[in-house]
Amino acid sequence: MNCLICHAPYNPLASWQHFLTLKNADCLCVKCRGAFVKIDGEICDICGRPFAGLERSHRQGKLCADCVQWQKDDEWKDVLTKNRSVYMYNEFMKEVVALWKFRGDYAIVQAFQDEFCREFYRHFDNTFCIVPIPLSDERLYERGFNQAKALAELLALPIYEPLCRRHLEKQSKKSRLERLRTENVFRLSEKTSLRGKHIVLIDDIYTTGTTLRHAAKVLLKAGAASVSSITLARG
Amino acid sequence: MRFIVDKGRLIPETLAKNDKDAKPISHIDFPPSIQLTPGFHYSAELLSFVEGRQLLLEELPFPLDLIQAHYEHGYLSYEKGIVKTKHGWRCMRCGNEDGRFFASFPCARCHTVCTYCRKCIMMGRVSECTPLVVSRFSFPQSRYLSPLSWNGTLSEGQQRAADAVENAIAQNGELVIWAVCGAGKTEVLFQGIARALEMGKRVCIATPRIDVVRELAPRLKQAFANVPLIALYGGSEDRGKFAPLVISTTHQLLRFYRAFDVMVIDEVDAFPYSVEPMLEYAAAKARKEKSSLIYLTATPHPAWQREIRRGTRKAVTIPARYHRFPLPVPSFEWCGNWRRQLKRGSLPRNVMAWVQSRIETEKQAFLFVPHIDVLEKVVRILKQLDERIEGVHAEDPERAEKVQAFRDGRIPLLVTTTILERGVTVPNIDVAVLGAEDDIFTESALVQIAGRVGRSAQYPDGDIRFFHYGKTKGMVAAKRQIERMNKEAAERGLLKTQ
Ligand SMILES: [Zn+2]
Ligand SMILES: [Zn+2]
Ligand SMILES: [Zn+2]
Ligand SMILES: [Zn+2]
């Protein structure tokens, strides 16, 4: 077999363990698989940020400093119930995500199948509503696919797409950041009632958490009971 | 992007009045091209951007309606990026037909499950709905008067090859230059390239190796000081440009389309990057229908060697090195089941003895091994002998530093899986191969490895030892090839007489 990412030929381990559990052979070589670092150990209760290697001052009890800030702000308090991420956003993950999302090598998503699903079911279950973070129409055309939806499809659960996203033209970094913080690019695409629903947003990377919170806010306004999220990687 | 067909013409769905029956381009049968409308006010900016290339729409910084107008007047055409074949798919940009390098995805551009090529994905995705834009118009090319500013001299063997190259270029012919390692084959091209530039031809030198591009560019720039030259490789500043003289790696060549009048494929010292089918495809696509093809090789493929001997393939050999000493000939030495020994943490006694004696006599050496995992184990063992010994492989991040240290004499012996940069012609070295029976050591690889030895006139000789666990055809053929070259060189009087 050839590795899905580096294309090097390798021997997928055909061990007894694989045989007994009927687990599919890994589509990655040992080297590529080993280059992904999974998040485990102590994490921030809300955003899932690993505490290992984090400076003391960036942590207050069970929360990281960022989440403490979010929680202080009445507008954003408890908007996102919790986020969990599967992998660290390390150099290798950055490269792979670039190949997958920006170069458009859709097939890469298969490499995340097992661990993404496992992490999802560790924190959520099939009673949750799965909502991928949408792209703007322009961005969707440019990329050809929505990477968040590709991840959502790994779960083999019904997918809801109640949100749409306004296109932000590329502008100077600062004003873009400012706009991101103040303006919400998401809105409900149609009048769907989300009353009482528990939602899990799906996205590729958690960086500042702003995108997810903006989406969550719109969903809560539409009646959702709670909004959590899971992302492939944690920046 | 999808197209509709109206009166035999493709129209992008966004420009069409109705988008009924819009389909991905690879699902449409359409006439190959439209006749050129004379008098059409074309955009020289657009056409010179596209000329000689094959581009994705998103690589074109021009509005779609402008592109479409040039298509409708015959100046540009749309081609299928992917076509269906009997057995699967073919990518028209990189030539890939290997099913493992195709995948499908739910495509937002054409709203179908769309198949794409993973092989050339680094250049942007080519899928069933991707048109490749090419130019059907060419601007007159500039001619250069006496462009060659090099005034070195050629050996007899080189001169004969240089004349043959010039001839092939003038007549749009095909030619193989079979030059032994150290023959000095770059200079052999100069005369022919000069002629090409005088005739207003565009020249491309293609090679599988980035470091060859980097090494050749300054030499050619110096030889053709007044001719614009670009060097193309991943990350180079010249990407996306065009010039009368282009040096390119395989991947960068894929963007070109019927661009060159002279195509030189340089595969000397390519091991382990043999010329893959992709380079062949890229070179075939990048040359004009009427053009010359020059092959530079140290060891042609066995089938080619037969054709050359039979005279059915045009070739010139340069059997002697520039310094006119014969090539050192490898010797074989059986070393038993070295892999088993390696597992136990040791190396065959004769291999150890060979290394030991290089260390004692302070003669620098390369030890070639078949794989990275072998390399690591061998280095660990040899470091006990002399801890300055290092290992280097093709993707080693410290490769450049180690090569420099070897050149400076700070590393007595370098264990390696690859022929290093071409500049690494360390004057006085020996070479050994551990596990010469491994499949990776083809005839061609072994000839190239042997070619590291005796490169300078002061030290034209050296030891080449193939340690093996069973002699292979490749080993025998490599030795025979080297001996044949020496014989031919002697017969043609190209060697120094003692
Ligand atoms: Zn891999
Ligand atoms: Zn947090
Ligand atoms: Zn391709
Ligand atoms: Zn498509």
XYZ file of C-alpha atoms and ligand atoms in Angstrom:
737
model
C 0.000 0.000 0.000
C 1.012 3.605 -0.436
C 0.602 6.185 2.276
C -2.316 8.540 1.658
C -0.212 11.576 2.531
C 3.427 10.965 1.606
C 2.726 8.286 -1.027
C 5.604 6.167 0.239
C 4.989 2.444 0.032
C 4.504 0.790 3.421
C 3.189 -2.372 5.048
C -0.120 -1.734 6.749
C 0.122 -3.667 9.973
C -1.897 -6.810 9.488
C -1.613 -7.858 13.097
C -3.888 -10.195 15.026
C -5.263 -7.240 16.805
C -6.410 -5.780 13.511
C -7.819 -9.090 12.515
C -9.726 -9.625 15.732
C -11.183 -6.156 15.955
C -11.880 -6.090 12.217
C -10.297 -2.688 12.168
C -9.295 -1.399 8.793
C -5.611 -1.034 8.121
C -4.327 2.497 8.545
C -4.168 4.508 5.320
C -1.081 6.322 6.601
C 2.458 5.085 7.003
C 3.848 4.885 10.511
C 5.911 8.028 9.997
C 2.991 10.222 8.918
C 0.636 8.786 11.534
C 3.232 9.402 14.187
C 3.697 13.013 13.103
C 0.159 13.912 14.217
C 0.015 14.727 17.892
C -3.259 13.981 19.634
C -4.466 16.216 22.421
C -4.699 14.487 25.753
C -4.001 15.233 29.390
C -5.408 18.252 31.173
C -7.316 20.710 29.020
C -9.319 23.907 29.434
C -12.871 22.980 30.395
C -14.371 25.205 27.746
C -12.113 25.449 24.716
C -10.200 22.188 25.051
C -6.806 23.858 25.001
C -4.132 21.576 26.458
C -2.592 22.922 29.659
C 0.669 21.063 29.180
C 3.340 23.554 28.184
C 1.079 26.523 28.862
C 2.405 29.305 31.043
C 0.928 29.488 34.541
C -0.410 32.969 33.956
C -2.517 31.707 31.058
C -4.540 29.469 33.300
C -7.094 30.129 36.004
C -8.396 26.988 37.608
C -10.125 24.885 35.005
C -10.141 27.583 32.340
C -7.520 29.159 30.120
C -7.066 32.926 30.194
C -8.889 33.381 26.862
C -11.965 31.588 28.075
C -11.899 33.579 31.312
C -12.090 36.689 29.134
C -14.962 35.295 27.064
C -16.837 34.377 30.242
C -16.400 37.874 31.688
C -18.108 39.381 28.667
C -21.872 39.246 29.123
C -22.400 39.122 25.399
C -20.289 35.974 25.019
C -20.657 34.208 28.336
C -21.630 30.531 27.888
C -22.285 30.993 24.165
C -20.054 28.014 23.448
C -20.646 25.226 25.937
C -17.426 23.451 25.101
C -14.998 22.789 22.309
C -12.932 19.673 21.849
C -10.155 19.194 19.307
C -8.501 16.009 18.135
C -4.972 17.063 17.250
C -2.429 19.742 17.986
C -2.004 22.179 15.123
C 1.712 21.418 14.761
C 3.905 21.976 11.704
C 2.973 18.657 10.161
C -0.734 19.266 10.688
C -0.356 22.710 9.122
C 1.234 21.169 6.042
C -1.395 18.473 5.771
C -4.269 20.909 6.253
C -2.764 23.157 3.572
C -2.617 20.244 1.150
C -6.124 19.175 2.021
C -7.941 22.474 2.222
C -5.975 24.931 0.094
C -4.532 22.639 -2.587
C -7.810 20.772 -2.501
C -6.716 17.177 -1.975
C -10.085 16.058 -0.585
C -9.040 12.417 -0.131
C -6.845 13.358 2.837
C -9.944 13.556 5.051
C -9.950 9.771 5.213
C -6.800 9.906 7.351
C -8.816 11.567 10.145
C -11.738 9.158 10.103
C -10.988 6.931 13.100
C -9.664 9.455 15.530
C -12.171 12.167 14.657
C -15.081 9.792 15.240
C -13.601 8.423 18.427
C -13.121 11.918 19.840
C -16.657 12.893 18.843
C -18.232 9.942 20.645
C -16.079 10.524 23.685
C -17.823 13.867 24.248
C -21.089 13.682 22.314
C -23.529 11.137 20.931
C -25.970 10.684 18.104
C -28.687 12.765 19.765
C -26.746 15.920 18.940
C -27.399 17.956 15.800
C -24.347 18.091 13.552
C -23.764 21.506 11.971
C -20.628 22.131 9.888
C -19.326 25.697 9.791
C -20.217 26.882 6.284
C -18.044 28.722 3.772
C -19.249 31.727 1.833
C -20.482 30.849 -1.664
C -17.406 32.467 -3.190
C -15.001 30.548 -0.983
C -16.899 27.319 -1.547
C -16.571 27.726 -5.296
C -12.895 28.546 -4.991
C -12.139 25.486 -2.858
C -14.600 23.136 -4.484
C -15.601 21.665 -1.136
C -16.184 22.675 2.455
C -13.571 21.037 4.650
C -15.804 21.287 7.749
C -18.575 19.429 5.961
C -16.095 16.798 4.808
C -15.221 16.235 8.469
C -18.890 16.157 9.475
C -19.527 13.463 6.896
C -17.010 11.200 8.618
C -19.505 10.804 11.469
C -22.167 9.233 9.257
C -24.893 11.134 11.129
C -27.521 13.467 9.646
C -25.995 16.856 8.836
C -27.895 20.113 9.323
C -26.958 23.232 7.425
C -29.006 26.045 8.973
C -26.259 28.663 8.586
C -24.920 30.694 5.732
C -21.875 32.873 5.696
C -21.273 36.283 4.203
C -18.160 36.722 2.072
C -15.490 38.956 3.545
C -13.239 40.435 0.897
C -9.580 40.206 1.675
C -8.570 43.494 3.225
C -5.880 44.810 5.446
C -5.276 42.453 8.331
C -6.221 44.820 11.075
C -9.555 45.983 9.811
C -10.402 42.418 8.933
C -9.657 41.317 12.463
C -11.710 44.150 13.836
C -14.616 43.327 11.614
C -14.352 39.685 12.567
C -14.676 40.591 16.195
C -17.569 42.963 15.804
C -19.612 41.784 12.825
C -21.240 38.434 12.620
C -20.713 36.835 9.205
C -23.278 34.133 9.892
C -27.016 34.207 9.592
C -29.790 31.653 9.444
C -30.314 30.509 5.885
C -34.001 29.895 6.380
C -36.496 29.997 9.161
C -35.648 26.726 10.812
C -36.656 26.100 14.353
C -33.808 24.831 16.439
C -35.860 24.935 19.597
C -34.466 22.674 22.283
C -31.772 21.237 20.037
C -28.306 20.447 21.285
C -25.852 21.319 18.546
C -22.289 20.310 17.767
C -20.524 22.634 15.347
C -17.808 21.093 13.215
C -14.771 22.992 11.963
C -11.209 22.240 10.948
C -9.207 24.506 13.250
C -9.961 26.218 16.549
C -7.761 29.304 16.616
C -9.327 32.114 18.630
C -12.773 30.596 18.943
C -14.357 33.698 17.454
C -15.795 31.984 14.377
C -17.377 29.211 16.416
C -18.849 31.638 18.935
C -20.350 33.806 16.231
C -22.004 30.773 14.684
C -23.131 29.575 18.110
C -24.726 32.905 18.867
C -26.909 32.767 15.776
C -27.983 29.229 16.621
C -28.818 30.085 20.218
C -30.875 33.023 19.038
C -32.814 30.590 16.871
C -33.690 28.604 19.942
C -30.919 26.025 20.269
C -30.614 24.680 23.803
C -26.820 24.479 23.693
C -23.981 24.756 21.206
C -20.705 22.872 21.505
C -18.051 22.215 18.905
C -15.430 19.776 17.767
C -12.509 20.652 15.538
C -9.826 18.630 13.879
C -6.991 20.682 15.308
C -6.357 23.204 18.062
C -4.183 26.215 17.168
C -17.280 25.413 -13.639
C -19.600 23.799 -16.111
C -20.124 24.508 -19.787
C -23.008 24.417 -22.168
C -22.524 23.804 -25.875
C -24.070 26.259 -28.292
C -23.495 25.828 -32.049
C -20.405 23.754 -31.424
C -18.960 26.259 -28.973
C -18.338 25.929 -25.290
C -19.888 28.592 -23.102
C -19.204 28.813 -19.361
C -22.512 28.470 -17.518
C -22.050 31.822 -15.810
C -21.926 33.546 -19.218
C -24.670 31.469 -20.834
C -28.201 32.783 -21.255
C -29.572 29.535 -19.948
C -27.694 26.936 -17.996
C -29.745 24.016 -19.162
C -27.580 20.921 -19.700
C -24.493 22.510 -18.234
C -21.890 19.789 -17.797
C -18.322 19.297 -16.608
C -15.961 19.743 -19.552
C -14.775 16.159 -19.510
C -18.356 14.984 -20.151
C -18.712 17.073 -23.286
C -17.739 16.238 -26.844
C -16.742 19.422 -28.553
C -14.794 20.358 -31.658
C -11.086 20.762 -30.895
C -10.664 24.357 -31.922
C -12.181 27.353 -33.582
C -10.704 29.061 -36.604
C -8.687 32.162 -35.898
C -10.647 35.324 -36.688
C -8.295 37.718 -38.431
C -8.627 41.327 -37.342
C -9.843 40.456 -33.865
C -8.476 42.974 -31.403
C -6.767 40.563 -29.125
C -5.267 41.359 -25.752
C -1.514 40.974 -26.132
C -1.277 40.937 -22.366
C -3.576 37.938 -22.078
C -2.072 36.025 -24.976
C 1.512 36.506 -23.905
C 0.529 35.388 -20.412
C -0.904 32.159 -21.747
C 1.553 31.513 -24.573
C 3.417 28.252 -24.219
C 1.505 27.264 -21.125
C -1.477 25.257 -20.027
C -3.267 27.015 -17.207
C -6.197 26.711 -14.858
C -8.759 29.491 -15.028
C -7.826 30.522 -11.507
C -4.237 30.979 -12.637
C -5.353 33.589 -15.170
C -5.692 37.109 -13.728
C -8.123 38.135 -16.466
C -11.928 38.377 -16.535
C -13.784 35.331 -17.793
C -15.610 37.188 -20.571
C -12.281 38.354 -22.004
C -10.968 34.802 -21.952
C -14.185 33.569 -23.553
C -13.954 36.179 -26.342
C -10.442 34.960 -27.157
C -11.723 31.424 -27.222
C -14.593 32.311 -29.528
C -12.174 33.998 -31.931
C -9.788 31.065 -31.961
C -6.957 32.610 -29.955
C -7.371 30.434 -26.890
C -8.814 27.008 -26.453
C -10.251 25.006 -23.586
C -9.032 21.482 -23.089
C -10.162 18.710 -20.787
C -8.116 18.429 -17.626
C -9.047 14.805 -17.059
C -10.193 12.324 -19.658
C -11.782 8.940 -19.280
C -9.748 6.025 -20.609
C -10.480 2.374 -21.093
C -9.094 1.546 -17.676
C -9.863 4.648 -15.703
C -8.658 8.216 -16.047
C -5.800 10.194 -17.476
C -4.701 13.580 -16.174
C -3.896 15.727 -19.178
C -1.646 18.022 -17.191
C 0.721 15.456 -15.668
C -0.031 12.307 -17.661
C -0.957 10.302 -14.568
C -2.969 7.171 -15.318
C -2.365 5.346 -12.059
C -5.719 4.712 -10.393
C -4.178 5.129 -6.955
C -3.552 8.780 -7.735
C -7.155 9.618 -8.533
C -9.818 10.391 -5.964
C -13.339 11.792 -6.064
C -15.172 14.399 -4.075
C -18.567 16.088 -3.992
C -17.651 19.109 -6.104
C -19.209 22.490 -5.445
C -18.163 23.706 -8.876
C -19.968 21.136 -10.980
C -22.376 19.624 -8.429
C -21.354 16.073 -9.218
C -18.994 13.582 -7.652
C -15.934 14.851 -9.406
C -12.720 12.874 -9.988
C -9.403 14.681 -9.614
C -5.702 13.944 -10.006
C -3.730 13.699 -6.781
C -0.408 13.406 -8.535
C -0.130 17.045 -9.599
C -2.346 18.481 -6.850
C 0.462 20.775 -5.684
C -0.157 22.869 -8.792
C -3.847 23.288 -8.045
C -6.554 20.702 -8.536
C -7.361 19.345 -11.980
C -10.694 17.525 -11.968
C -13.418 16.434 -14.344
C -14.822 19.953 -14.432
C -11.480 21.728 -14.884
C -10.740 23.271 -18.257
C -7.091 23.818 -19.135
C -6.592 27.033 -21.064
C -4.000 27.063 -23.851
C -2.991 29.620 -26.434
C -3.349 29.007 -30.145
C -1.409 32.062 -31.139
C 2.296 32.719 -30.987
C 4.216 35.928 -31.032
C 7.416 36.178 -33.073
C 10.419 35.099 -31.017
C 13.502 37.247 -30.654
C 16.761 36.200 -32.224
C 20.110 36.708 -30.577
C 23.288 37.457 -32.485
C 26.340 35.479 -31.285
C 24.845 34.861 -27.867
C 27.619 32.610 -26.574
C 30.205 34.339 -24.418
C 32.000 31.207 -23.281
C 35.508 30.668 -24.548
C 36.617 27.403 -23.015
C 37.771 24.531 -25.149
C 36.170 21.179 -25.741
C 37.845 17.773 -25.741
C 37.715 15.781 -28.988
C 34.922 13.634 -27.603
C 32.968 16.690 -26.492
C 33.464 18.474 -29.820
C 32.024 15.567 -31.764
C 28.984 15.524 -29.482
C 28.620 19.308 -29.664
C 28.508 19.175 -33.468
C 25.869 16.460 -33.323
C 23.772 18.524 -30.884
C 23.960 21.567 -33.131
C 22.871 19.477 -36.078
C 19.952 17.926 -34.260
C 18.798 21.358 -33.116
C 19.027 22.883 -36.569
C 17.054 19.996 -38.068
C 14.544 19.437 -35.247
C 15.908 15.951 -34.759
C 16.306 13.592 -31.824
C 19.623 12.664 -30.289
C 21.012 10.822 -27.282
C 24.266 12.030 -25.765
C 25.724 9.133 -23.833
C 28.420 10.763 -21.773
C 30.358 9.061 -18.993
C 30.315 10.755 -15.576
C 32.965 13.448 -15.698
C 32.895 13.892 -19.476
C 31.796 17.502 -19.119
C 28.472 17.345 -20.870
C 27.058 20.748 -20.016
C 29.612 22.438 -22.276
C 28.587 20.071 -25.029
C 25.260 21.897 -25.198
C 26.638 25.425 -25.581
C 27.281 25.436 -29.312
C 23.850 24.002 -30.090
C 22.031 26.345 -27.712
C 23.845 29.292 -29.305
C 22.668 28.176 -32.716
C 19.117 27.775 -31.437
C 19.070 31.287 -29.980
C 20.436 32.712 -33.233
C 17.544 31.038 -35.027
C 15.024 32.497 -32.571
C 14.313 29.164 -30.918
C 13.279 28.623 -27.315
C 15.351 26.189 -25.307
C 14.458 24.166 -22.215
C 16.695 21.976 -20.112
C 14.650 19.622 -17.946
C 15.966 17.520 -15.100
C 14.503 15.500 -12.244
C 16.786 17.160 -9.702
C 16.402 20.583 -8.127
C 20.075 20.869 -7.293
C 20.936 20.328 -10.947
C 18.728 23.298 -11.852
C 20.439 25.412 -9.219
C 23.865 24.325 -10.381
C 23.263 24.762 -14.112
C 21.567 28.146 -13.967
C 24.611 30.254 -13.057
C 26.816 28.434 -15.543
C 24.400 29.025 -18.390
C 23.816 32.599 -17.298
C 27.519 33.164 -17.590
C 27.791 31.438 -20.952
C 24.796 33.337 -22.371
C 25.152 36.625 -20.570
C 22.753 38.603 -22.771
C 19.937 36.101 -22.985
C 17.098 36.094 -20.448
C 17.207 32.842 -18.520
C 14.901 31.477 -15.861
C 15.378 28.621 -13.424
C 12.190 26.853 -12.362
C 11.821 24.663 -9.324
C 9.427 24.532 -6.375
C 9.815 27.833 -4.555
C 11.954 29.587 -7.167
C 11.250 33.243 -7.855
C 11.000 32.658 -11.574
C 7.906 30.475 -11.338
C 5.226 31.507 -13.776
C 7.625 33.336 -16.082
C 8.868 32.512 -19.526
C 12.180 33.136 -21.305
C 14.105 31.930 -24.352
C 16.281 29.846 -22.042
C 14.557 27.837 -19.321
C 15.923 25.298 -16.855
C 13.219 23.376 -15.043
C 12.392 20.472 -12.778
C 9.690 18.021 -13.722
C 6.868 19.617 -11.771
C 7.433 23.107 -13.054
C 7.648 21.843 -16.607
C 4.081 20.535 -16.341
C 2.650 24.031 -16.750
C 4.219 24.433 -20.197
C 2.513 23.469 -23.390
C 4.058 23.424 -26.836
C 6.461 26.065 -25.704
C 9.945 24.968 -26.711
C 11.795 24.392 -29.970
C 14.602 22.593 -28.189
C 14.059 20.218 -25.301
C 17.059 18.844 -23.459
C 16.429 16.143 -20.876
C 19.310 15.858 -18.480
C 19.246 12.714 -16.400
C 22.931 12.302 -15.720
C 23.577 11.579 -12.053
C 19.889 11.228 -11.393
C 20.007 8.274 -8.985
C 17.782 7.628 -7.116
C 15.550 10.008 -9.048
C 15.365 8.128 -12.313
C 13.421 9.789 -15.050
C 9.858 9.059 -14.119
C 7.060 8.793 -16.641
C 5.937 12.223 -15.472
C 9.091 13.922 -16.757
C 8.743 12.136 -20.088
C 5.141 13.299 -20.323
C 5.952 16.841 -19.237
C 8.797 17.103 -21.734
C 6.696 15.726 -24.570
C 3.928 18.197 -23.803
C 6.206 21.193 -23.321
C 7.959 20.858 -26.660
C 6.459 22.122 -29.873
C 5.228 19.642 -32.417
C 8.223 20.591 -34.558
C 11.183 20.642 -32.203
C 14.374 18.856 -31.305
C 14.842 16.483 -28.381
C 18.265 15.968 -26.851
C 18.808 13.363 -24.181
C 21.801 13.645 -21.888
C 22.515 10.461 -20.022
C 25.356 8.652 -18.316
C 23.622 5.303 -18.589
C 20.788 4.851 -21.053
C 18.088 2.353 -20.286
C 19.047 -1.209 -21.473
C 16.475 -1.060 -24.288
C 18.023 2.178 -25.532
C 21.514 0.719 -25.294
C 20.410 -2.078 -27.617
C 18.825 0.373 -30.051
C 21.946 2.509 -30.004
C 24.178 -0.505 -30.684
C 21.879 -1.576 -33.504
C 21.929 1.927 -34.884
C 18.157 2.418 -34.696
C 18.506 5.265 -32.218
C 20.661 8.260 -33.020
C 23.329 8.716 -30.384
C 26.814 10.025 -29.783
C 28.962 8.718 -26.991
C 31.590 10.547 -25.022
C 33.363 7.513 -23.598
C 36.256 9.375 -21.987
C 36.427 11.830 -19.144
C 37.550 15.354 -19.718
C 40.900 14.546 -18.070
C 41.483 11.662 -20.521
C 42.109 8.949 -17.919
C 40.089 5.727 -18.158
C 37.155 5.122 -15.799
C 38.025 3.132 -12.677
C 36.376 -0.306 -12.868
C 34.387 -1.719 -9.922
C 35.259 -4.988 -8.258
C 32.773 -7.366 -6.609
C 33.111 -8.852 -3.154
C 30.716 -11.300 -1.549
C 29.818 -10.287 1.991
C 27.307 -12.920 3.043
C 23.907 -12.233 4.605
C 24.734 -8.715 5.709
C 21.149 -7.916 6.659
C 21.149 -10.649 9.273
C 24.471 -9.441 10.604
C 23.106 -5.913 10.737
C 20.168 -7.095 12.834
C 22.671 -8.447 15.316
C 24.429 -5.126 15.336
C 27.451 -5.888 13.234
C 28.735 -5.589 9.682
C 30.450 -8.230 7.536
C 34.145 -8.504 8.331
C 35.325 -7.502 4.847
C 33.113 -4.409 4.854
C 34.509 -3.391 8.241
C 38.028 -4.003 6.946
C 37.376 -1.841 3.899
C 36.125 1.031 6.033
C 38.938 0.591 8.547
C 41.569 0.812 5.854
C 40.055 4.059 4.442
C 40.170 5.567 7.932
C 43.754 4.454 8.504
C 45.043 5.722 5.175
C 42.910 8.842 5.562
C 41.263 8.332 2.214
C 37.756 9.759 2.125
C 34.972 7.484 0.990
C 31.273 7.082 0.300
C 29.462 3.981 1.454
C 26.177 3.548 -0.417
C 23.387 1.565 1.260
C 19.952 0.658 -0.122
C 17.552 2.223 2.416
C 17.283 4.783 5.188
C 16.676 2.194 7.899
C 19.859 0.387 6.848
C 21.667 3.701 6.818
C 20.832 4.475 10.426
C 22.000 1.083 11.657
C 25.219 1.165 9.636
C 26.084 4.641 10.874
C 25.547 3.557 14.473
C 27.987 0.677 14.006
C 30.593 2.664 12.108
C 30.571 5.503 14.613
C 32.209 3.071 17.041
C 35.092 2.895 14.595
C 35.332 6.632 14.102
C 32.721 8.918 15.504
C 33.217 11.492 12.765
C 31.492 9.101 10.326
C 28.054 10.408 9.314
C 25.065 9.299 7.305
C 23.018 11.366 4.859
C 19.885 10.619 2.868
C 17.925 12.492 0.242
C 15.519 14.242 2.628
C 18.007 14.809 5.402
C 17.452 18.336 6.731
C 21.148 18.612 7.574
C 22.150 17.418 4.159
C 23.860 20.635 3.054
C 25.887 20.903 6.283
C 27.044 17.302 6.074
C 28.030 17.631 2.445
C 30.043 20.722 3.302
C 31.703 18.933 6.212
C 32.631 16.073 3.910
C 34.092 18.490 1.388
C 36.096 20.187 4.121
C 37.479 16.805 5.119
C 35.807 16.869 8.560
C 33.895 13.683 7.766
C 36.164 10.787 6.734
C 33.385 8.559 5.444
C 29.816 9.353 4.498
C 27.166 6.637 4.476
C 24.489 7.594 1.965
C 21.404 6.479 0.069
C 21.743 9.022 -2.679
C 24.125 10.647 -5.057
C 24.699 13.989 -3.506
C 24.753 17.374 -5.143
C 26.550 17.428 -8.410
C 29.137 19.783 -7.033
C 30.239 16.930 -4.782
C 33.105 15.764 -6.885
C 35.475 15.427 -3.988
C 38.842 14.866 -5.672
C 40.311 11.789 -4.051
C 37.727 9.302 -2.863
C 36.835 5.638 -2.823
C 33.336 4.234 -3.049
C 31.714 1.087 -1.747
C 28.181 -0.257 -2.011
C 26.770 -2.420 0.758
C 24.090 -4.763 -0.564
C 24.776 -4.134 -4.240
C 22.276 -6.904 -4.981
C 19.345 -4.763 -3.818
C 16.793 -3.846 -6.500
C 17.443 -0.157 -6.058
C 20.968 -0.619 -7.395
C 20.152 -0.958 -11.052
C 22.803 -1.003 -13.738
C 22.328 2.712 -14.162
C 22.523 3.475 -10.434
C 25.738 1.481 -10.071
C 27.366 3.193 -13.050
C 26.500 6.563 -11.560
C 27.855 5.518 -8.170
C 31.101 4.335 -9.748
C 31.183 7.639 -11.578
C 31.948 9.463 -8.304
C 35.482 8.082 -8.274
C 38.553 9.486 -10.024
C 36.969 12.725 -11.175
C 40.029 14.946 -10.893
C 43.115 14.811 -13.071
C 45.410 14.650 -10.033
C 43.631 11.565 -8.669
C 42.097 9.830 -11.673
C 41.903 6.449 -9.954
C 40.270 4.988 -6.865
C 38.674 1.894 -5.413
C 35.095 0.934 -6.265
C 33.843 -2.051 -4.335
C 30.396 -3.678 -4.652
C 29.791 -5.755 -1.515
C 26.997 -8.188 -2.270
C 25.040 -11.222 -1.125
C 24.676 -12.701 -4.591
C 25.851 -11.128 -7.842
C 23.083 -9.576 -9.965
C 22.641 -8.880 -13.669
C 22.692 -5.196 -12.868
C 26.111 -5.421 -11.244
C 27.554 -7.366 -14.148
C 25.994 -5.039 -16.713
C 27.317 -1.982 -14.889
C 30.848 -3.303 -14.884
C 30.596 -4.328 -18.523
C 29.266 -0.901 -19.491
C 32.212 0.830 -17.827
C 34.716 -1.504 -19.467
C 33.080 -0.993 -22.842
C 33.346 2.762 -22.493
C 37.035 2.486 -21.641
C 37.580 0.273 -24.659
C 35.797 2.662 -26.994
C 37.720 5.595 -25.556
C 41.011 3.802 -26.157
C 40.050 2.814 -29.697
C 39.010 6.351 -30.546
C 42.278 7.651 -29.150
C 40.512 9.727 -26.493
C 42.714 8.544 -23.630
C 46.087 9.845 -22.519
C 48.909 7.700 -23.805
C 51.327 6.758 -21.077
Zn 3.315 8.683 4.958
Zn -10.079 27.839 27.094
Zn -2.244 15.281 -12.748
Zn -16.238 19.350 -10.386
